[in-house]
Short mmCIF file of C-alpha atoms in Angstrom, two decimals:
data_model
loop_
_atom_site.label_atom_id
_atom_site.label_comp_id
_atom_site.label_asym_id
_atom_site.label_seq_id
_atom_site.Cartn_x
_atom_site.Cartn_y
_atom_site.Cartn_z
CA MET K 1 134.27 -74.78 161.94
CA LYS K 2 133.16 -75.16 158.42
CA GLY K 3 132.70 -78.46 156.59
CA ALA K 4 131.87 -81.19 159.12
CA LEU K 5 128.11 -80.70 159.04
CA GLU K 6 127.80 -78.89 155.77
CA LYS K 7 125.27 -80.22 153.36
CA GLN K 8 127.14 -81.89 150.57
CA GLU K 9 125.78 -81.97 147.08
CA THR K 10 125.20 -85.51 145.93
CA HIS K 11 124.45 -86.84 142.51
CA PRO K 12 122.18 -89.83 142.20
CA ALA K 13 123.80 -92.97 140.87
CA PRO K 14 122.80 -93.83 137.33
CA ALA K 15 119.88 -96.22 137.17
CA ARG K 16 120.87 -99.83 136.54
CA VAL K 17 118.45 -102.23 135.00
CA THR K 18 119.06 -105.67 136.41
CA THR K 19 117.01 -108.79 136.54
CA ASP K 20 117.47 -111.00 139.53
CA PHE K 21 117.05 -114.68 138.87
CA ILE K 22 116.35 -117.45 141.31
CA SER K 23 118.53 -120.49 140.69
CA PRO K 24 116.15 -123.46 140.74
CA GLU K 25 117.13 -126.49 142.78
CA VAL K 26 117.82 -129.53 140.62
CA ASN K 27 118.23 -133.28 140.83
CA ILE K 28 120.25 -135.03 138.12
CA TYR K 29 120.15 -138.79 137.63
CA GLU K 30 121.95 -141.10 135.24
CA ASN K 31 120.44 -144.27 133.86
CA ASN K 32 121.39 -146.65 131.04
CA ASP K 33 119.75 -144.47 128.39
CA GLY K 34 121.01 -141.07 129.50
CA TYR K 35 120.39 -138.45 132.15
CA VAL K 36 117.30 -136.97 133.80
CA LEU K 37 117.35 -133.41 135.13
CA GLU K 38 114.55 -132.24 137.42
CA ALA K 39 114.34 -128.50 138.18
CA GLU K 40 111.96 -127.08 140.78
CA MET K 41 110.26 -123.90 139.56
CA PRO K 42 107.07 -123.45 141.62
CA GLY K 43 104.34 -121.42 139.97
CA VAL K 44 105.86 -121.68 136.49
CA ASP K 45 103.76 -123.28 133.79
CA LYS K 46 104.88 -124.33 130.34
CA ASP K 47 103.82 -120.97 128.86
CA GLY K 48 106.30 -119.20 131.15
CA LEU K 49 109.13 -121.61 130.35
CA GLU K 50 111.97 -121.26 127.86
CA ILE K 51 114.68 -123.83 127.20
CA THR K 52 117.59 -122.80 125.00
CA LEU K 53 120.32 -125.03 123.62
CA GLU K 54 123.41 -123.23 122.40
CA GLY K 55 126.50 -125.24 121.59
CA SER K 56 127.10 -127.52 124.55
CA GLU K 57 125.08 -125.43 127.04
CA ILE K 58 121.42 -125.70 127.92
CA THR K 59 119.70 -122.81 129.69
CA ILE K 60 116.35 -123.07 131.41
CA THR K 61 114.42 -119.89 132.16
CA GLY K 62 111.02 -119.71 133.81
CA LYS K 63 108.77 -116.84 134.81
CA ARG K 64 106.22 -117.04 137.59
CA PRO K 65 103.50 -114.43 137.08
CA ALA K 66 102.07 -112.26 139.82
CA PRO K 67 99.23 -113.98 141.65
CA VAL K 68 95.74 -113.17 140.39
CA VAL K 69 93.66 -112.00 143.31
CA LYS K 70 89.91 -111.58 143.37
CA GLY K 71 89.18 -109.12 146.10
CA GLU K 72 91.23 -106.90 148.37
CA VAL K 73 94.75 -108.08 149.22
CA LEU K 74 95.22 -108.12 153.00
CA PHE K 75 98.56 -109.91 153.09
CA CYS K 76 100.64 -111.32 150.23
CA GLU K 77 104.04 -113.03 150.33
CA SER K 78 103.83 -114.44 146.80
CA ARG K 79 105.55 -112.43 144.13
CA THR K 80 106.61 -112.65 140.55
CA ALA K 81 109.87 -114.48 140.06
CA SER K 82 112.26 -115.39 137.29
CA PHE K 83 114.20 -118.63 137.40
CA ARG K 84 117.35 -119.27 135.38
CA ARG K 85 120.05 -121.91 135.32
CA THR K 86 122.60 -123.01 132.74
CA PHE K 87 124.25 -126.42 132.44
CA GLY K 88 127.13 -127.66 130.33
CA LEU K 89 126.20 -130.83 128.47
CA ASP K 90 128.33 -133.93 128.11
CA PRO K 91 129.29 -134.43 124.44
CA ALA K 92 127.79 -137.93 124.72
CA ILE K 93 124.26 -136.44 124.94
CA ASP K 94 122.18 -136.63 121.78
CA THR K 95 120.88 -133.04 121.82
CA GLY K 96 118.45 -133.74 118.98
CA ARG K 97 116.45 -136.09 121.19
CA ILE K 98 116.13 -134.01 124.38
CA VAL K 99 112.58 -134.09 125.78
CA ALA K 100 111.08 -131.59 128.25
CA LYS K 101 108.00 -131.97 130.46
CA MET K 102 106.58 -129.50 132.97
CA GLU K 103 104.30 -130.83 135.69
CA GLN K 104 103.26 -129.22 138.99
CA GLY K 105 106.17 -126.76 138.98
CA VAL K 106 108.82 -129.38 138.22
CA LEU K 107 110.59 -129.33 134.87
CA THR K 108 111.89 -132.74 133.80
CA LEU K 109 114.47 -132.86 131.02
CA THR K 110 115.33 -136.25 129.53
CA LEU K 111 118.82 -136.09 128.07
CA PRO K 112 119.45 -139.28 126.08
CA LYS K 113 122.94 -140.61 125.47
CA SER K 114 124.05 -140.95 121.90
CA GLU K 115 123.84 -144.50 120.59
CA ARG K 116 127.59 -144.46 119.90
CA VAL K 117 128.43 -144.16 123.61
CA LYS K 118 125.94 -146.67 124.99
CA PRO K 119 127.40 -150.00 125.98
CA ARG K 120 126.44 -152.82 123.64
CA GLN K 121 126.98 -156.51 123.42
CA ILE K 122 129.15 -157.82 120.62
CA LYS K 123 128.10 -161.16 119.31
CA VAL K 124 130.87 -163.69 118.91
CA ASP K 125 130.56 -165.92 115.84
#
């Protein structure tokens, strides 16, 4: 019986270059002045951070480097990682005044509302 156990010629699949990203967990708050977005990206410092604003989308990308070890590694669960997340922005956000701060692995974006959409008191004469 020929065929059932015959060695079949296989061709390797073409190599695919992909980058896997971790989607950082976020908290988003609204206050009178705008919005605050906090993204958790442990091990990322401001040198490994990139924030891109394109149209009405903001993308945050962070890279955590490999741990620097002095000595022989006996066991290591830490690894390099790339974080990425994209958000659509409300047209009421004044994109020219967005402020970013990175502290202890937490990125905080302050997204101020445009003055034209903030509630205001109208004085009656």
